[in-house]
PDB file of C-alpha atoms in Angstrom:
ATOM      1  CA  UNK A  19     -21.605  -4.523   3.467  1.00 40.00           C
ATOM      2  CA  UNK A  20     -22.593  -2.833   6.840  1.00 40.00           C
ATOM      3  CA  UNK A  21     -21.023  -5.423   8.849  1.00 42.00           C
ATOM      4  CA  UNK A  22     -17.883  -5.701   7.171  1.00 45.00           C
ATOM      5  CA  UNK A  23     -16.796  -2.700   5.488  1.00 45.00           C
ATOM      6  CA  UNK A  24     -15.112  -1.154   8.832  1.00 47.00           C
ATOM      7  CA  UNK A  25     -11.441  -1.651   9.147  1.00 45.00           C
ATOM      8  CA  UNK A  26      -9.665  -4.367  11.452  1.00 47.00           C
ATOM      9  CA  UNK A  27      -8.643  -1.674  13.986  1.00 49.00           C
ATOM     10  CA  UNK A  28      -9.201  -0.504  17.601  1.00 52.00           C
ATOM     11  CA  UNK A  29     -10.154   3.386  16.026  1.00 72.00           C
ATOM     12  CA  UNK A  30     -11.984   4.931  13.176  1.00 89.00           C
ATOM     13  CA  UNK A  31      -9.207   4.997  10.191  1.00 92.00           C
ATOM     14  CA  UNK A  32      -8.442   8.623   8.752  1.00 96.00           C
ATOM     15  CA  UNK A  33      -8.970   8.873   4.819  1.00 97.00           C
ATOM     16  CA  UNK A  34      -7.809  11.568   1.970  1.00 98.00           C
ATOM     17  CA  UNK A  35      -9.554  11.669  -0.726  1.00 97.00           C
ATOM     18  CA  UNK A  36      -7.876  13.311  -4.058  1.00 97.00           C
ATOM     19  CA  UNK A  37      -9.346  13.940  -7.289  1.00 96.00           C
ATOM     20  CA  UNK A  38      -9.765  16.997  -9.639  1.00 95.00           C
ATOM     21  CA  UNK A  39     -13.177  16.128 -10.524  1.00 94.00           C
ATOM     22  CA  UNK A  40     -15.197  17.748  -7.726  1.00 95.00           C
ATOM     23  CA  UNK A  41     -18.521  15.526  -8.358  1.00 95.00           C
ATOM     24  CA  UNK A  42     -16.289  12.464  -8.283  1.00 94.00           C
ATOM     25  CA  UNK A  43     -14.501  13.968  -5.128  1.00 95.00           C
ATOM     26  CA  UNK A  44     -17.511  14.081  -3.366  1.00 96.00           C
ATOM     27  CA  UNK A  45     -19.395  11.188  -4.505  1.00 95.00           C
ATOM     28  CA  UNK A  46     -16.243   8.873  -3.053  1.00 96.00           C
ATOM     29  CA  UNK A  47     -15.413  10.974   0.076  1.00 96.00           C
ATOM     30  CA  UNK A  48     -19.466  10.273   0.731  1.00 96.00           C
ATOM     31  CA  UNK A  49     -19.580   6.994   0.461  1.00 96.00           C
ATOM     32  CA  UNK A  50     -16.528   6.243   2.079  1.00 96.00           C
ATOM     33  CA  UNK A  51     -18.303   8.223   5.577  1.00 96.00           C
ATOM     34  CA  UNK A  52     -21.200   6.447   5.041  1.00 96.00           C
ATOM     35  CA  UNK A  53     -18.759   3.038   5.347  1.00 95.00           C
ATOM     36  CA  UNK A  54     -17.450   4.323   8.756  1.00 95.00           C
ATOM     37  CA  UNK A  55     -14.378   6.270   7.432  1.00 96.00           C
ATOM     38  CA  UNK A  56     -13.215   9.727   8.911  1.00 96.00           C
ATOM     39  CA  UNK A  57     -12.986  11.936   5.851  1.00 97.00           C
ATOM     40  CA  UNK A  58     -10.203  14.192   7.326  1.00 97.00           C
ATOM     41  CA  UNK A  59      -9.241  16.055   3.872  1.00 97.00           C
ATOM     42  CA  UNK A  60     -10.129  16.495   0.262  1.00 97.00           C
ATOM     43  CA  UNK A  61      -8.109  17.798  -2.169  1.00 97.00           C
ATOM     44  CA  UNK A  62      -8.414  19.050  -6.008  1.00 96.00           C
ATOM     45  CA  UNK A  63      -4.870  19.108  -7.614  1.00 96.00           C
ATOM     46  CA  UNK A  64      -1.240  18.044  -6.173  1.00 95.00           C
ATOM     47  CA  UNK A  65       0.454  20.763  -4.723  1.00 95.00           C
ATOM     48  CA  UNK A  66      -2.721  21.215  -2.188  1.00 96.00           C
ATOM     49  CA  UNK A  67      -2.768  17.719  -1.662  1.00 96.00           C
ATOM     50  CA  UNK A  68       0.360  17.651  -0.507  1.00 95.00           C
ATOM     51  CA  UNK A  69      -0.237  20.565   1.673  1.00 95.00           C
ATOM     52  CA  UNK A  70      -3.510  19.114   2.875  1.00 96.00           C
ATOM     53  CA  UNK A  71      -1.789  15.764   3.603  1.00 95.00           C
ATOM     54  CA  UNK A  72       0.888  17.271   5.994  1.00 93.00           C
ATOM     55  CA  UNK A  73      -1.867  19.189   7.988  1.00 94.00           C
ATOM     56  CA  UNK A  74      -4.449  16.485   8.335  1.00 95.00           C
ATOM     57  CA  UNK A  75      -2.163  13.271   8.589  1.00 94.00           C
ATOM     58  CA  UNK A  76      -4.554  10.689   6.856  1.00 96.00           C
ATOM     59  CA  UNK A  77      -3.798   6.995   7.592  1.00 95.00           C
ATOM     60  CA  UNK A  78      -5.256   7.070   3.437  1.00 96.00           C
ATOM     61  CA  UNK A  79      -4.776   8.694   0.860  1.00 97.00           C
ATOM     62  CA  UNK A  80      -7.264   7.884  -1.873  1.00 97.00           C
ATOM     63  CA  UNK A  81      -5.777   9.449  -5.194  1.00 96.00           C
ATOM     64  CA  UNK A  82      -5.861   9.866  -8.402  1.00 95.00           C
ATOM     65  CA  UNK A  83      -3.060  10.337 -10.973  1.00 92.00           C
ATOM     66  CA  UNK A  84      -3.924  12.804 -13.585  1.00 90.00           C
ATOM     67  CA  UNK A  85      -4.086  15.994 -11.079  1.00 93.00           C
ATOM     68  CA  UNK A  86      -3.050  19.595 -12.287  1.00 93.00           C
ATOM     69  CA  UNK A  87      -0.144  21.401 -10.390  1.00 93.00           C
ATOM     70  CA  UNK A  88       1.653  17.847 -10.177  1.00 93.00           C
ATOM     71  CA  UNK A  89       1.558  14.636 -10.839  1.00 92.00           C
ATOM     72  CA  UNK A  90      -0.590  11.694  -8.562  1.00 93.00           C
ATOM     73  CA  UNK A  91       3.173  10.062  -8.499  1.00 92.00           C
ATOM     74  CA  UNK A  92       4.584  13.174  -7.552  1.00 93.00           C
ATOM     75  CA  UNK A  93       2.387  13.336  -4.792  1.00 95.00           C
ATOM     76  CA  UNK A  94       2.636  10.085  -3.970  1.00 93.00           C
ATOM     77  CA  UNK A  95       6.131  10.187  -3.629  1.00 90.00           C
ATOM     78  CA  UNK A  96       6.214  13.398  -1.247  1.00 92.00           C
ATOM     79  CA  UNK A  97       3.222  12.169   0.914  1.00 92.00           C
ATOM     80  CA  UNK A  98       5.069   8.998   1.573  1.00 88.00           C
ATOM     81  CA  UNK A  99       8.195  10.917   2.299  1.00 86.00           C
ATOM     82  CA  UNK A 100       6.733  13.074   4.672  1.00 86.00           C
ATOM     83  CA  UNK A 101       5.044  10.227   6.278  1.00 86.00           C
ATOM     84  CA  UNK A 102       6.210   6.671   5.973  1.00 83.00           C
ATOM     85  CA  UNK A 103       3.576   4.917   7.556  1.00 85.00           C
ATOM     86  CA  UNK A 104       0.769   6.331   5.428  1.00 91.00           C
ATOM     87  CA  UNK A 105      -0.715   4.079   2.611  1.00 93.00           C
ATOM     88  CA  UNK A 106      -1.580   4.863  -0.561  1.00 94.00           C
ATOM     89  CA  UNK A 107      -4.080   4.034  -2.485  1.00 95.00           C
ATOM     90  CA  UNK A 108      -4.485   4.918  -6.347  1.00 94.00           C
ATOM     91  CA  UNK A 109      -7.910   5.409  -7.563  1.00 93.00           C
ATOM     92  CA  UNK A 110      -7.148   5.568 -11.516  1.00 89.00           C
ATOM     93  CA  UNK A 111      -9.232   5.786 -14.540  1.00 87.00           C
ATOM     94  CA  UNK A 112      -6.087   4.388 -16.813  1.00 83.00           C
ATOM     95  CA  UNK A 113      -5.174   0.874 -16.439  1.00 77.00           C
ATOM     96  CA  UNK A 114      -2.110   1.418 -18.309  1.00 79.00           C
ATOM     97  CA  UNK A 115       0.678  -0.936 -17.181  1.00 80.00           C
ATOM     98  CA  UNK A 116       3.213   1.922 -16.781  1.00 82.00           C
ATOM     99  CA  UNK A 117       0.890   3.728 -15.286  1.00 84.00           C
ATOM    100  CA  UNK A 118       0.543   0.931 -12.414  1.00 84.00           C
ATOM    101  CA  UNK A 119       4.168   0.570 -12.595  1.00 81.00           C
ATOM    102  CA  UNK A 120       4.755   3.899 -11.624  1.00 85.00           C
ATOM    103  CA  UNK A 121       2.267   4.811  -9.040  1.00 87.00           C
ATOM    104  CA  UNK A 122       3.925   1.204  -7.275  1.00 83.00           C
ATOM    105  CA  UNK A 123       7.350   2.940  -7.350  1.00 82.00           C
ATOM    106  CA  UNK A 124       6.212   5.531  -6.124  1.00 85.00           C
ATOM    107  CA  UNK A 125       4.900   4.277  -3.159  1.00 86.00           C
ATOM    108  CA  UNK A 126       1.428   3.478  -3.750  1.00 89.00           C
ATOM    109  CA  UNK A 127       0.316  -0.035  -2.121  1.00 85.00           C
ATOM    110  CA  UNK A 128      -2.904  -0.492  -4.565  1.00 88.00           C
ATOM    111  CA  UNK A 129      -4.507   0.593  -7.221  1.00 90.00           C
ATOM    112  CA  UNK A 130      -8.148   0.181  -8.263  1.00 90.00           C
ATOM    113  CA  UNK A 131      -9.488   1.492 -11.407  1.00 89.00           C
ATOM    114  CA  UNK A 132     -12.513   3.821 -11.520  1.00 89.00           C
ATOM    115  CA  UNK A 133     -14.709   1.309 -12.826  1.00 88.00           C
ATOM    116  CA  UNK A 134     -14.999  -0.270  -9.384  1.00 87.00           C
ATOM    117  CA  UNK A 135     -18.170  -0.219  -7.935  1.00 90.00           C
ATOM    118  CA  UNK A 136     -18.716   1.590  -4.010  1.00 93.00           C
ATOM    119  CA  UNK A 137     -18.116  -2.157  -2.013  1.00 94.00           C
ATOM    120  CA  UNK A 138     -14.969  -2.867  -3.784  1.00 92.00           C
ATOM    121  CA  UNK A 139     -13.913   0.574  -3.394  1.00 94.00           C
ATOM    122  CA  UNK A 140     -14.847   0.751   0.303  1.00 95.00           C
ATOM    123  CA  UNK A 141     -13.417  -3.061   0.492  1.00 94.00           C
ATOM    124  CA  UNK A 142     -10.129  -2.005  -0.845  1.00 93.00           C
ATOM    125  CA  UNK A 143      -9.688   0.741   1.549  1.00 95.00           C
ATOM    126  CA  UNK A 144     -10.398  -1.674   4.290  1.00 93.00           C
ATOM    127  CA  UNK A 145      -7.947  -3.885   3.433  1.00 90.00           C
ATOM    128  CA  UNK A 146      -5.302  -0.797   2.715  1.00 91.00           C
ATOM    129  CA  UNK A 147      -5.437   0.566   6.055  1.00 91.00           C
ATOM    130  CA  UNK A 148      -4.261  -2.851   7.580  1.00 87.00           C
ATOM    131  CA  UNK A 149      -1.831  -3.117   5.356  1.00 82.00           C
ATOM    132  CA  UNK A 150      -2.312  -5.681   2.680  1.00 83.00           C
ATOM    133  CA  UNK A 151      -1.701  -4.862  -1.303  1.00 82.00           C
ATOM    134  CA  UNK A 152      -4.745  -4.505  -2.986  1.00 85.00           C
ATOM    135  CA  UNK A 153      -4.613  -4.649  -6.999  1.00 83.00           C
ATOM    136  CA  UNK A 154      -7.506  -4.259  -9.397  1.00 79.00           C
ATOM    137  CA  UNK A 155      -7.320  -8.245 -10.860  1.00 72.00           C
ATOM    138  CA  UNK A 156      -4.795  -8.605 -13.368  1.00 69.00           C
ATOM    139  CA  UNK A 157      -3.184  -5.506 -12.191  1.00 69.00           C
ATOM    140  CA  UNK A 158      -0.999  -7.854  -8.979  1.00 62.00           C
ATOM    141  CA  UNK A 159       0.123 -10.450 -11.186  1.00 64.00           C
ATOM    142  CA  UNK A 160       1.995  -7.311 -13.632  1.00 65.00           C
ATOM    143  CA  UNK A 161       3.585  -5.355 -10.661  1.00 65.00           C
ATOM    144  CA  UNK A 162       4.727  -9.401  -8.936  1.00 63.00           C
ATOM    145  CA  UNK A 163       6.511  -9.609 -12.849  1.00 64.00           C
ATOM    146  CA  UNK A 164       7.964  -6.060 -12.391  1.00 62.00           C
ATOM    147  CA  UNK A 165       9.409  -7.215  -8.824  1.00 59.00           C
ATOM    148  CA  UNK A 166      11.200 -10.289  -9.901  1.00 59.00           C
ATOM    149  CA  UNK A 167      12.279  -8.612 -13.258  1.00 62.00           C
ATOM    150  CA  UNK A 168      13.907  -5.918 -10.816  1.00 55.00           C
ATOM    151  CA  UNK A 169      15.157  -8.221  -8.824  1.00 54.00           C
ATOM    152  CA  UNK A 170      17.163 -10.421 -11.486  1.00 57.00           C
ATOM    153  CA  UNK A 171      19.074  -7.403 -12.568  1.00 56.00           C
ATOM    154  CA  UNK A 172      22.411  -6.950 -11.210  1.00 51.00           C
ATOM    155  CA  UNK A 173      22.800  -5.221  -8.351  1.00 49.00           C
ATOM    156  CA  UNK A 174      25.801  -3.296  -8.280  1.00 49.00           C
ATOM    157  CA  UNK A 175      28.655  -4.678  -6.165  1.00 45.00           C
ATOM    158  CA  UNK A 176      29.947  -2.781  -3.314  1.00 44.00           C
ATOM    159  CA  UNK A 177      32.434  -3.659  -0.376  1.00 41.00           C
ATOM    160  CA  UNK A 178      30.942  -1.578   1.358  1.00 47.00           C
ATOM    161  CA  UNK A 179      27.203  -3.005   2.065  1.00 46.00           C
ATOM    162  CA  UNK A 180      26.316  -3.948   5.463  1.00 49.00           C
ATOM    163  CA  UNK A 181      26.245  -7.205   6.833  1.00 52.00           C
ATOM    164  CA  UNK A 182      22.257  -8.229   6.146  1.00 58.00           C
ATOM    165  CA  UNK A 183      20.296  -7.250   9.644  1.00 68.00           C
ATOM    166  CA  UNK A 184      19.596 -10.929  11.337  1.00 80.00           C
ATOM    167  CA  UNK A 185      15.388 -11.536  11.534  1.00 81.00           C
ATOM    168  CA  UNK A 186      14.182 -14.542  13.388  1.00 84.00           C
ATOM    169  CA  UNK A 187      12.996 -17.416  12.094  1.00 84.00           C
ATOM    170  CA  UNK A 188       9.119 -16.505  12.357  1.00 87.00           C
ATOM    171  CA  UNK A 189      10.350 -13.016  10.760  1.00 85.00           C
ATOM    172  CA  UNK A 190      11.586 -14.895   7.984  1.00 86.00           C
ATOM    173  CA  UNK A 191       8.699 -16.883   7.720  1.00 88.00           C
ATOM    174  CA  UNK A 192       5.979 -14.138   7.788  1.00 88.00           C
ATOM    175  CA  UNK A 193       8.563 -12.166   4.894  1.00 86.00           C
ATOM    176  CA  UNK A 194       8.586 -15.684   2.831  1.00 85.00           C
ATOM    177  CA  UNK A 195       4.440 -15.541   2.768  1.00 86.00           C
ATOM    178  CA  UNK A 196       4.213 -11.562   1.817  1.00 81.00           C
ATOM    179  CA  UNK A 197       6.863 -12.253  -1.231  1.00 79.00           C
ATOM    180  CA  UNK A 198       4.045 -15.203  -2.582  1.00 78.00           C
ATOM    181  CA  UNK A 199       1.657 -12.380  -2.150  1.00 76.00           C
ATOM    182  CA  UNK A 200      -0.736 -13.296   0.876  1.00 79.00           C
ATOM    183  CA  UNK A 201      -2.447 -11.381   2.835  1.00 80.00           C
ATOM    184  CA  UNK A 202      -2.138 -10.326   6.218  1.00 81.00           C
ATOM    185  CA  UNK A 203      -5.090 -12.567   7.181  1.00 83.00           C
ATOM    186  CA  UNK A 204      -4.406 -15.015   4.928  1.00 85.00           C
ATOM    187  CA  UNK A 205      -0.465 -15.578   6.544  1.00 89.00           C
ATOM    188  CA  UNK A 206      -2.645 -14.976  10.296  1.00 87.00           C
ATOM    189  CA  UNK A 207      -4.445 -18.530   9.138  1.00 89.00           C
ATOM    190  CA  UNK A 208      -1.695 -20.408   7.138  1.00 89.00           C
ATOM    191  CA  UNK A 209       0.825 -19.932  10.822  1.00 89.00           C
ATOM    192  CA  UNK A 210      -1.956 -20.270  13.189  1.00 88.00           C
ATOM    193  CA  UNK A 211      -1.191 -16.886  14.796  1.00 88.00           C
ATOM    194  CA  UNK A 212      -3.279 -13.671  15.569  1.00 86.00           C
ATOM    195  CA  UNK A 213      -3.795 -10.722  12.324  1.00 83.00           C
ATOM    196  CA  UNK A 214      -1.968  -8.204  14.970  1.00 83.00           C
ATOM    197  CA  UNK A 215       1.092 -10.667  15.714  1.00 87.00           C
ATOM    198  CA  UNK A 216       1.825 -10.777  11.466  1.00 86.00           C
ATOM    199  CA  UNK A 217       1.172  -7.189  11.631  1.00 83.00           C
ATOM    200  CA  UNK A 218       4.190  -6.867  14.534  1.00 83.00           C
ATOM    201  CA  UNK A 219       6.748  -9.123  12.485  1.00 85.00           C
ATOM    202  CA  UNK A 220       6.188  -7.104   9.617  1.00 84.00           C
ATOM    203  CA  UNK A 221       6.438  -3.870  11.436  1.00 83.00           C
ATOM    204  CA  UNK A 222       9.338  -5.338  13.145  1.00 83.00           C
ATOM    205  CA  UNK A 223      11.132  -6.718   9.824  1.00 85.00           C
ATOM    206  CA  UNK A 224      10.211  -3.367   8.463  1.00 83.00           C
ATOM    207  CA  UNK A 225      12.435  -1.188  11.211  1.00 81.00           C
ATOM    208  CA  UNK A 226      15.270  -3.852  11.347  1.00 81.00           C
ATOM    209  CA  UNK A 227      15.617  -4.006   7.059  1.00 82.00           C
ATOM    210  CA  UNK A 228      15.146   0.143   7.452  1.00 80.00           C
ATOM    211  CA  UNK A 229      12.109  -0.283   4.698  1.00 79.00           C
ATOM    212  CA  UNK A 230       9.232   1.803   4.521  1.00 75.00           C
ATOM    213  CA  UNK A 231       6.337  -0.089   3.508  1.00 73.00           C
ATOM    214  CA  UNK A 232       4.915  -3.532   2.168  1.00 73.00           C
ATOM    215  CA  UNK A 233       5.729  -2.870  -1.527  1.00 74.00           C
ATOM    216  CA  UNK A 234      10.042  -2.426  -0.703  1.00 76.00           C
ATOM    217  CA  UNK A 235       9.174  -5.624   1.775  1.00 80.00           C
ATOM    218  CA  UNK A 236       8.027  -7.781  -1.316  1.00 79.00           C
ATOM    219  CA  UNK A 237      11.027  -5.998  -3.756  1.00 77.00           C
ATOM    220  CA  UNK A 238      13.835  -7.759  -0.749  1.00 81.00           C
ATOM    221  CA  UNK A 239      12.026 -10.905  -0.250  1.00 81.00           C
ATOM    222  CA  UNK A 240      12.157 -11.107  -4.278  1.00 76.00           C
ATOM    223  CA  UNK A 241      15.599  -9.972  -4.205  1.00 74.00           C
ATOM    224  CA  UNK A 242      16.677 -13.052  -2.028  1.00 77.00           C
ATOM    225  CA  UNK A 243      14.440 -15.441  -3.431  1.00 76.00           C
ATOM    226  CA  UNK A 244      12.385 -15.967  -1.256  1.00 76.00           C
ATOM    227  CA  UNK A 245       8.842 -15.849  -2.673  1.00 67.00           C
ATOM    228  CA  UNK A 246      10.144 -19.204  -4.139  1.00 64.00           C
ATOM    229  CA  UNK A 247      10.738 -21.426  -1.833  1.00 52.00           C
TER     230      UNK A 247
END
């Protein structure tokens, strides 16, 4: 794994890492260092990770949903507030579907149950900081279901919604491939075009839709039908 376990970016990604079992704590903030992570925080229960989170400013968080003081959704959903461009990923020993469900609403854009081993942990990270989804298999295909079921539901009308913002063609394009649930690599190869220029239409889609993250990208492109076509 040495040669591929660093991140696709120009600096050392900053990681959180938040569980209230101190031995597990450790053990994953350890091997995540040792995979050429910065380790900026740790954290035990929610309210301190939240606190933790605002001082340190991880590009990760790493966390785990049954935490005392407050809930991993909780502080999922007051991390991501604070900062919309961090990414979250849930480190879970339930694999309860509304569990998943929940921590995805919440914000999270993976989730990985504790039976991983240390290269799929480390891998998922990876592939978290650069922004793709990353599901523990048979985890993506549920929250894709949740998505469209969402998305068939009335919305309620209102003659007051504003005119849809107008993306470009390749915008569209790049949205149509993260609704079917590629990757940021995997869209880089299907258009012939660089990992960073996918990562600038999506940023770019992103600011002109006013979305936060990947997981409300995928909800609109759903929402218009566009993972169909």
């Amino acid at each position: 794994m040495a040669g591929d376990t660093q991140p696709e970016q120009d600096h050392t990604v900053k990681v959180m890492v938040v569980d209230d079992h101190p031995m597990w704590r450790d053990a994953v903030a350890r091997d995540l260092s040792e995979a050429g992570y910065q380790v900026v925080a740790t954290a035990g229960d929610g309210p301190e990770a939240v606190r933790r989170a605002r001082a340190a400013m991880p590009e990760v968080i790493v966390l785990d949903l049954n935490l005392p003081g407050m809930s991993g959704v909780q502080v999922c959903k007051e991390a991501v507030a604070d900062n919309p461009a961090l990414r979250v990923l849930v480190l879970s020993a339930s694999g309860e579907h509304e569990d998943v469900l929940e921590a995805v609403k919440s914000g999270a854009t993976g989730y990985l149950l504790k039976s991983a081993g240390r290269d799929e942990l480390v891998e998922a990270v990876r592939r978290t900081a650069i922004g793709d989804p990353v599901f523990t298999p048979g985890l993506a295909g549920l929250v894709l279901g949740e998505y469209r079921r969402l998305a068939s539901d009335p919305a309620p009308a209102s003659s007051d919604e504003p005119r849809a913002p107008r993306l470009t063609d390749r915008e569209t394009e790049v949205l149509r491939l993260v609704a079917k649930g590629l990757s940021y690599k995997q869209i880089a190869e299907r258009l012939v075009i660089s990992h960073r220029t996918v990562q600038n239409h999506v940023q770019n889609t992103l600011g002109k839709l006013q979305l936060h993250n990947r997981v409300e990208l995928v909800r609109y492109a759903i929402e218009r039908g566009l993972d169909g076509e």
